[in-house]
Amino acid sequence: MSGAAQRGTTTVSERAVRRIAERAGAEALPGRGDARASASVRGRRAELSLGVTLPYPAPLAETVREVQRHVVERTRELTGLQVPAARIGVTSLAVVTSAEAAVPEPRERRTARRWWSRRRFPVALLTSVAALGCGALAFDLVRVHLAHRAAAGWRVSAVHWLSAHGPGDPAVVVGGVLLALTGVCMVTLALTPGRRRQSPVRTSADRVDAAVDRSAVASLVRDAVGDVPGVGAVRVRVRRGRVTVRAGLAFGDRSAARLAATTAAQDTLDACLLGRAPRLRVTVVPEPAWQPPAPKTTDATAPVPLSVSVRAAGGDV
């Protein structure tokens, strides 16, 4: 038996390395992923570069790292060459269909909570008024005590007016009521979530809160009801606990159109996964050009089938 030096050497072509790298990349890509590779072989060292098509949705960084690791290991194993690393470039994304996508385990959807608003405008308004009043009073006091100036006229007038009006004075009562209402409003704003234009959405992900604008929900419901045969103009109003739909009927049966519109609107609301299922109210109003469908009647000119019985000598025919 001849030695290894006498049997010669095995040369792996760049084409073979490229095909192996492409195959390894396709193995590591889920769904509709694809890989196109280029290889350069110099002695016992191979340099790889791959352009991959990633399935969407997929985590970009994790998928690229997994493809890179798998391509390097498989190329080393099958070719025996030294592959220090593989350059990966994402060329495109491919949407994975429901049949190709892996079906995840069902998870219980978490009940969404209402988002809290920061109340920036009320807080800024209250802070500005308080800062302006306190700043003016502090400036006047400093000017009086340090610069030995006379007190400002507005402060003297305010002191004289307060000294001349008691608790029972109508102006004092009105001012107290307004101040109390302002306090109630501020307390209400502090204790309520706010963001009335947004509705929370139920999610199955951890530490993820989502919300949808109510105008978007109204647009979806309007489009769904507008696709019902016979329905013309549609108006939708979305509140926190109620969705009101008013549709105009151009032609067709009113009861059937209302049932179809209610079903379409309810299916759309269910698909939105709102945190609090709103009550749905659908009203179908005939438009001026609408005419009730003609009742189904039997055509008098149609031939009426006759039953003829002939008695012969041998019996009925």
CSV table of C-alpha atoms in Angstrom, one decimal:
chain,number,residue,atom,x,y,z
A,1,MET,CA,0.0,0.0,0.0
A,2,SER,CA,1.4,3.4,-1.0
A,3,GLY,CA,1.8,6.2,1.5
A,4,ALA,CA,-0.1,9.4,1.6
A,5,ALA,CA,2.6,11.3,-0.1
A,6,GLN,CA,2.5,8.9,-3.0
A,7,ARG,CA,-1.3,8.9,-3.4
A,8,GLY,CA,-1.4,12.6,-4.3
A,9,THR,CA,-3.6,15.4,-2.9
A,10,THR,CA,-7.3,16.2,-3.1
A,11,THR,CA,-8.2,19.5,-4.6
A,12,VAL,CA,-11.6,21.1,-3.8
A,13,SER,CA,-12.7,23.5,-6.5
A,14,GLU,CA,-14.2,26.9,-5.8
A,15,ARG,CA,-17.4,25.7,-7.6
A,16,ALA,CA,-17.8,22.8,-5.1
A,17,VAL,CA,-17.2,25.1,-2.2
A,18,ARG,CA,-19.7,27.5,-3.5
A,19,ARG,CA,-22.4,24.8,-3.9
A,20,ILE,CA,-21.7,23.4,-0.5
A,21,ALA,CA,-22.0,26.9,1.1
A,22,GLU,CA,-25.3,27.6,-0.7
A,23,ARG,CA,-26.7,24.3,0.4
A,24,ALA,CA,-25.7,24.9,4.0
A,25,GLY,CA,-27.2,28.4,3.9
A,26,ALA,CA,-30.5,27.0,2.6
A,27,GLU,CA,-30.5,24.4,5.4
A,28,ALA,CA,-30.2,27.1,8.0
A,29,LEU,CA,-32.8,29.4,6.5
A,30,PRO,CA,-36.4,28.7,7.6
A,31,GLY,CA,-39.4,28.9,5.4
A,32,ARG,CA,-38.8,30.5,1.9
A,33,GLY,CA,-35.2,31.5,2.6
A,34,ASP,CA,-32.6,31.3,-0.2
A,35,ALA,CA,-28.9,31.8,-0.4
A,36,ARG,CA,-26.5,32.7,-3.2
A,37,ALA,CA,-22.8,32.2,-2.4
A,38,SER,CA,-19.4,33.1,-3.9
A,39,ALA,CA,-16.2,31.3,-2.8
A,40,SER,CA,-12.5,31.9,-3.1
A,41,VAL,CA,-10.1,29.0,-2.3
A,42,ARG,CA,-6.4,29.7,-1.7
A,43,GLY,CA,-4.5,26.7,-0.7
A,44,ARG,CA,-6.2,25.2,2.4
A,45,ARG,CA,-8.1,28.3,3.1
A,46,ALA,CA,-11.6,29.3,1.8
A,47,GLU,CA,-13.3,32.6,1.9
A,48,LEU,CA,-17.1,32.7,1.6
A,49,SER,CA,-19.6,35.4,0.9
A,50,LEU,CA,-23.3,34.8,0.9
A,51,GLY,CA,-26.3,36.9,-0.2
A,52,VAL,CA,-29.4,35.5,1.6
A,53,THR,CA,-33.1,36.1,1.3
A,54,LEU,CA,-34.6,36.0,4.8
A,55,PRO,CA,-38.2,35.0,5.5
A,56,TYR,CA,-40.4,37.7,6.9
A,57,PRO,CA,-41.1,38.1,9.8
A,58,ALA,CA,-37.9,36.8,11.3
A,59,PRO,CA,-35.3,38.2,13.8
A,60,LEU,CA,-32.6,39.6,11.6
A,61,ALA,CA,-29.6,39.5,13.8
A,62,GLU,CA,-30.3,36.0,15.3
A,63,THR,CA,-31.1,34.5,11.9
A,64,VAL,CA,-27.9,35.9,10.3
A,65,ARG,CA,-25.7,34.6,13.1
A,66,GLU,CA,-27.2,31.2,12.9
A,67,VAL,CA,-26.7,31.1,9.1
A,68,GLN,CA,-23.1,32.2,9.4
A,69,ARG,CA,-22.3,29.6,12.1
A,70,HIS,CA,-24.0,26.7,10.1
A,71,VAL,CA,-22.4,27.6,6.8
A,72,VAL,CA,-18.9,27.8,8.4
A,73,GLU,CA,-19.3,24.5,10.2
A,74,ARG,CA,-20.8,22.5,7.3
A,75,THR,CA,-18.2,23.9,4.8
A,76,ARG,CA,-15.3,22.9,7.1
A,77,GLU,CA,-16.8,19.5,7.7
A,78,LEU,CA,-17.5,18.6,4.0
A,79,THR,CA,-14.4,20.2,2.4
A,80,GLY,CA,-11.8,19.9,5.0
A,81,LEU,CA,-10.7,23.5,4.3
A,82,GLN,CA,-10.1,26.3,6.8
A,83,VAL,CA,-13.1,28.7,6.8
A,84,PRO,CA,-12.4,31.5,9.2
A,85,ALA,CA,-15.7,33.3,8.7
A,86,ALA,CA,-18.5,33.9,6.2
A,87,ARG,CA,-19.7,37.3,5.1
A,88,ILE,CA,-23.5,37.4,5.1
A,89,GLY,CA,-25.5,40.1,3.3
A,90,VAL,CA,-29.3,40.2,3.3
A,91,THR,CA,-30.5,40.9,-0.2
A,92,SER,CA,-34.3,40.7,0.3
A,93,LEU,CA,-37.1,39.6,2.5
A,94,ALA,CA,-39.7,37.0,1.5
A,95,VAL,CA,-43.1,36.9,3.2
A,96,VAL,CA,-43.9,33.5,4.7
A,97,THR,CA,-47.4,32.2,3.9
A,98,SER,CA,-49.5,30.6,6.6
A,99,ALA,CA,-48.9,27.1,5.1
A,100,GLU,CA,-45.1,27.6,5.2
A,101,ALA,CA,-44.8,29.3,8.5
A,102,ALA,CA,-44.3,27.3,11.6
A,103,VAL,CA,-47.4,27.3,13.8
A,104,PRO,CA,-46.5,28.7,17.2
A,105,GLU,CA,-47.9,27.4,20.4
A,106,PRO,CA,-51.1,29.2,21.3
A,107,ARG,CA,-50.7,31.7,24.1
A,108,GLU,CA,-53.3,33.3,26.2
A,109,ARG,CA,-53.8,36.9,25.2
A,110,ARG,CA,-53.2,39.4,28.0
A,111,THR,CA,-55.9,41.8,28.9
A,112,ALA,CA,-54.8,45.3,27.7
A,113,ARG,CA,-54.9,48.3,30.1
A,114,ARG,CA,-55.7,51.8,29.1
A,115,TRP,CA,-52.7,54.0,28.4
A,116,TRP,CA,-52.1,56.9,30.8
A,117,SER,CA,-51.6,60.3,29.4
A,118,ARG,CA,-49.0,62.7,30.7
A,119,ARG,CA,-51.4,65.6,30.6
A,120,ARG,CA,-48.7,67.9,29.2
A,121,PHE,CA,-51.0,70.8,28.3
A,122,PRO,CA,-52.9,71.1,31.6
A,123,VAL,CA,-49.7,70.7,33.6
A,124,ALA,CA,-47.9,73.3,31.5
A,125,LEU,CA,-50.8,75.7,31.8
A,126,LEU,CA,-51.1,75.3,35.6
A,127,THR,CA,-47.3,75.6,36.0
A,128,SER,CA,-47.1,78.7,33.8
A,129,VAL,CA,-49.8,80.5,35.7
A,130,ALA,CA,-48.3,79.5,39.1
A,131,ALA,CA,-44.8,80.5,38.0
A,132,LEU,CA,-46.0,83.8,36.6
A,133,GLY,CA,-48.0,84.8,39.8
A,134,CYS,CA,-45.3,83.6,42.2
A,135,GLY,CA,-42.5,85.3,40.2
A,136,ALA,CA,-44.3,88.6,40.0
A,137,LEU,CA,-45.0,88.5,43.8
A,138,ALA,CA,-41.4,87.6,44.6
A,139,PHE,CA,-40.0,90.3,42.3
A,140,ASP,CA,-42.2,92.9,43.9
A,141,LEU,CA,-41.2,91.9,47.4
A,142,VAL,CA,-37.5,91.9,46.6
A,143,ARG,CA,-37.9,95.3,45.0
A,144,VAL,CA,-39.6,96.7,48.0
A,145,HIS,CA,-37.3,95.3,50.7
A,146,LEU,CA,-33.9,95.6,48.9
A,147,ALA,CA,-34.4,98.6,46.6
A,148,HIS,CA,-36.7,100.4,49.0
A,149,ARG,CA,-39.3,101.0,46.3
A,150,ALA,CA,-43.0,101.4,46.8
A,151,ALA,CA,-45.2,98.4,46.4
A,152,ALA,CA,-46.6,97.7,43.0
A,153,GLY,CA,-50.0,99.1,42.3
A,154,TRP,CA,-51.6,95.7,41.5
A,155,ARG,CA,-50.5,94.3,44.8
A,156,VAL,CA,-51.9,97.3,46.8
A,157,SER,CA,-55.2,97.2,44.9
A,158,ALA,CA,-55.5,93.4,45.5
A,159,VAL,CA,-54.9,93.9,49.3
A,160,HIS,CA,-57.4,96.7,49.5
A,161,TRP,CA,-60.0,94.7,47.5
A,162,LEU,CA,-59.6,91.7,49.8
A,163,SER,CA,-59.9,93.7,52.9
A,164,ALA,CA,-63.1,95.2,51.7
A,165,HIS,CA,-64.9,92.0,50.7
A,166,GLY,CA,-65.9,89.2,53.1
A,167,PRO,CA,-66.6,85.5,52.7
A,168,GLY,CA,-70.3,86.2,51.8
A,169,ASP,CA,-69.6,88.6,49.1
A,170,PRO,CA,-70.9,87.4,45.7
A,171,ALA,CA,-67.6,88.0,43.9
A,172,VAL,CA,-65.7,86.0,46.6
A,173,VAL,CA,-68.2,83.2,46.3
A,174,VAL,CA,-67.9,83.1,42.5
A,175,GLY,CA,-64.1,83.1,42.7
A,176,GLY,CA,-64.2,80.3,45.3
A,177,VAL,CA,-66.5,78.2,43.1
A,178,LEU,CA,-64.2,78.7,40.1
A,179,LEU,CA,-61.2,77.8,42.1
A,180,ALA,CA,-62.9,74.7,43.5
A,181,LEU,CA,-63.9,73.6,40.0
A,182,THR,CA,-60.4,74.0,38.8
A,183,GLY,CA,-59.1,71.8,41.6
A,184,VAL,CA,-61.7,69.2,40.8
A,185,CYS,CA,-60.7,69.2,37.2
A,186,MET,CA,-57.0,68.8,38.1
A,187,VAL,CA,-57.7,66.0,40.4
A,188,THR,CA,-59.9,64.3,37.8
A,189,LEU,CA,-57.1,64.6,35.2
A,190,ALA,CA,-54.6,63.2,37.7
A,191,LEU,CA,-56.7,60.1,38.5
A,192,THR,CA,-58.0,59.2,35.0
A,193,PRO,CA,-55.9,57.5,32.3
A,194,GLY,CA,-56.8,59.9,29.4
A,195,ARG,CA,-55.9,59.2,25.8
A,196,ARG,CA,-59.5,58.8,24.8
A,197,ARG,CA,-58.7,58.7,21.1
A,198,GLN,CA,-56.7,55.4,21.6
A,199,SER,CA,-58.1,52.0,22.5
A,200,PRO,CA,-55.8,49.3,24.0
A,201,VAL,CA,-55.3,46.1,22.1
A,202,ARG,CA,-54.9,42.6,23.5
A,203,THR,CA,-51.5,41.1,22.9
A,204,SER,CA,-49.9,37.7,23.6
A,205,ALA,CA,-46.4,39.0,24.0
A,206,ASP,CA,-44.8,39.7,27.4
A,207,ARG,CA,-44.1,43.3,28.4
A,208,VAL,CA,-45.7,44.6,25.2
A,209,ASP,CA,-48.6,47.2,25.3
A,210,ALA,CA,-50.3,48.1,22.1
A,211,ALA,CA,-53.1,50.6,21.3
A,212,VAL,CA,-54.9,51.5,18.1
A,213,ASP,CA,-56.3,54.9,17.2
A,214,ARG,CA,-60.1,54.9,17.2
A,215,SER,CA,-60.2,56.6,13.8
A,216,ALA,CA,-58.4,53.6,12.4
A,217,VAL,CA,-61.0,51.3,13.8
A,218,ALA,CA,-63.7,53.5,12.4
A,219,SER,CA,-62.1,53.3,8.9
A,220,LEU,CA,-61.9,49.5,9.1
A,221,VAL,CA,-65.5,49.2,10.1
A,222,ARG,CA,-66.6,51.7,7.4
A,223,ASP,CA,-64.8,49.8,4.7
A,224,ALA,CA,-66.2,46.5,5.8
A,225,VAL,CA,-69.8,47.7,6.0
A,226,GLY,CA,-69.3,49.6,2.7
A,227,ASP,CA,-68.6,46.3,0.9
A,228,VAL,CA,-72.0,44.9,1.8
A,229,PRO,CA,-74.2,44.8,-1.4
A,230,GLY,CA,-76.7,47.6,-1.5
A,231,VAL,CA,-75.0,49.8,1.1
A,232,GLY,CA,-74.1,53.3,0.1
A,233,ALA,CA,-72.8,56.0,2.4
A,234,VAL,CA,-71.6,54.8,5.8
A,235,ARG,CA,-70.9,56.8,8.9
A,236,VAL,CA,-69.1,55.2,11.9
A,237,ARG,CA,-68.5,56.6,15.4
A,238,VAL,CA,-66.2,54.8,17.8
A,239,ARG,CA,-66.3,55.4,21.5
A,240,ARG,CA,-64.8,53.6,24.4
A,241,GLY,CA,-67.7,51.3,25.0
A,242,ARG,CA,-69.9,51.7,21.9
A,243,VAL,CA,-69.5,51.6,18.1
A,244,THR,CA,-72.4,53.3,16.2
A,245,VAL,CA,-72.8,52.5,12.5
A,246,ARG,CA,-75.3,54.3,10.2
A,247,ALA,CA,-75.5,53.0,6.7
A,248,GLY,CA,-77.5,54.2,3.8
A,249,LEU,CA,-79.3,51.6,1.7
A,250,ALA,CA,-79.3,52.1,-2.1
A,251,PHE,CA,-81.0,48.9,-3.1
A,252,GLY,CA,-82.0,45.5,-1.8
A,253,ASP,CA,-83.8,44.2,1.2
A,254,ARG,CA,-83.4,46.3,4.3
A,255,SER,CA,-83.4,43.4,6.8
A,256,ALA,CA,-80.9,41.4,4.9
A,257,ALA,CA,-78.6,44.4,4.4
A,258,ARG,CA,-78.8,45.2,8.2
A,259,LEU,CA,-77.9,41.6,9.1
A,260,ALA,CA,-75.0,41.6,6.6
A,261,ALA,CA,-73.7,45.0,7.8
A,262,THR,CA,-73.9,43.9,11.5
A,263,THR,CA,-72.0,40.7,10.7
A,264,ALA,CA,-69.3,42.6,8.8
A,265,ALA,CA,-68.9,45.2,11.5
A,266,GLN,CA,-68.7,42.6,14.3
A,267,ASP,CA,-66.2,40.5,12.5
A,268,THR,CA,-64.0,43.6,11.9
A,269,LEU,CA,-64.2,44.5,15.6
A,270,ASP,CA,-63.3,41.0,16.6
A,271,ALA,CA,-60.3,41.1,14.3
A,272,CYS,CA,-59.1,44.3,16.0
A,273,LEU,CA,-58.7,42.5,19.4
A,274,LEU,CA,-59.7,45.5,21.4
A,275,GLY,CA,-59.1,45.2,25.1
A,276,ARG,CA,-62.7,46.0,25.9
A,277,ALA,CA,-65.3,44.7,23.4
A,278,PRO,CA,-67.6,47.6,22.5
A,279,ARG,CA,-71.3,47.4,22.0
A,280,LEU,CA,-72.3,47.5,18.4
A,281,ARG,CA,-75.3,49.4,17.1
A,282,VAL,CA,-76.1,49.3,13.4
A,283,THR,CA,-78.8,51.4,11.7
A,284,VAL,CA,-79.7,51.0,8.0
A,285,VAL,CA,-81.6,53.9,6.6
A,286,PRO,CA,-83.0,53.8,3.1
A,287,GLU,CA,-81.7,56.5,0.8
A,288,PRO,CA,-84.1,58.7,-1.2
A,289,ALA,CA,-83.6,56.7,-4.4
A,290,TRP,CA,-84.2,53.3,-2.7
A,291,GLN,CA,-87.2,51.3,-3.7
A,292,PRO,CA,-88.5,48.2,-1.9
A,293,PRO,CA,-87.8,45.0,-3.7
A,294,ALA,CA,-90.8,43.7,-5.8
A,295,PRO,CA,-92.6,40.7,-4.2
A,296,LYS,CA,-92.1,37.4,-5.9
A,297,THR,CA,-95.3,36.5,-7.7
A,298,THR,CA,-96.3,33.7,-10.1
A,299,ASP,CA,-96.3,34.6,-13.8
A,300,ALA,CA,-99.9,34.4,-15.1
A,301,THR,CA,-98.7,33.7,-18.6
A,302,ALA,CA,-96.6,30.7,-17.6
A,303,PRO,CA,-98.1,27.4,-18.7
A,304,VAL,CA,-99.8,25.4,-15.9
A,305,PRO,CA,-99.0,21.7,-15.9
A,306,LEU,CA,-102.0,19.5,-16.4
A,307,SER,CA,-102.6,16.1,-15.0
A,308,VAL,CA,-104.5,13.9,-17.4
A,309,SER,CA,-105.9,10.5,-16.6
A,310,VAL,CA,-107.2,8.2,-19.3
A,311,ARG,CA,-109.1,5.1,-18.4
A,312,ALA,CA,-108.7,2.3,-20.9
A,313,ALA,CA,-110.1,-1.1,-21.0
A,314,GLY,CA,-107.0,-2.6,-19.3
A,315,GLY,CA,-106.9,0.0,-16.5
A,316,ASP,CA,-105.5,3.5,-15.9
A,317,VAL,CA,-102.9,4.9,-18.3
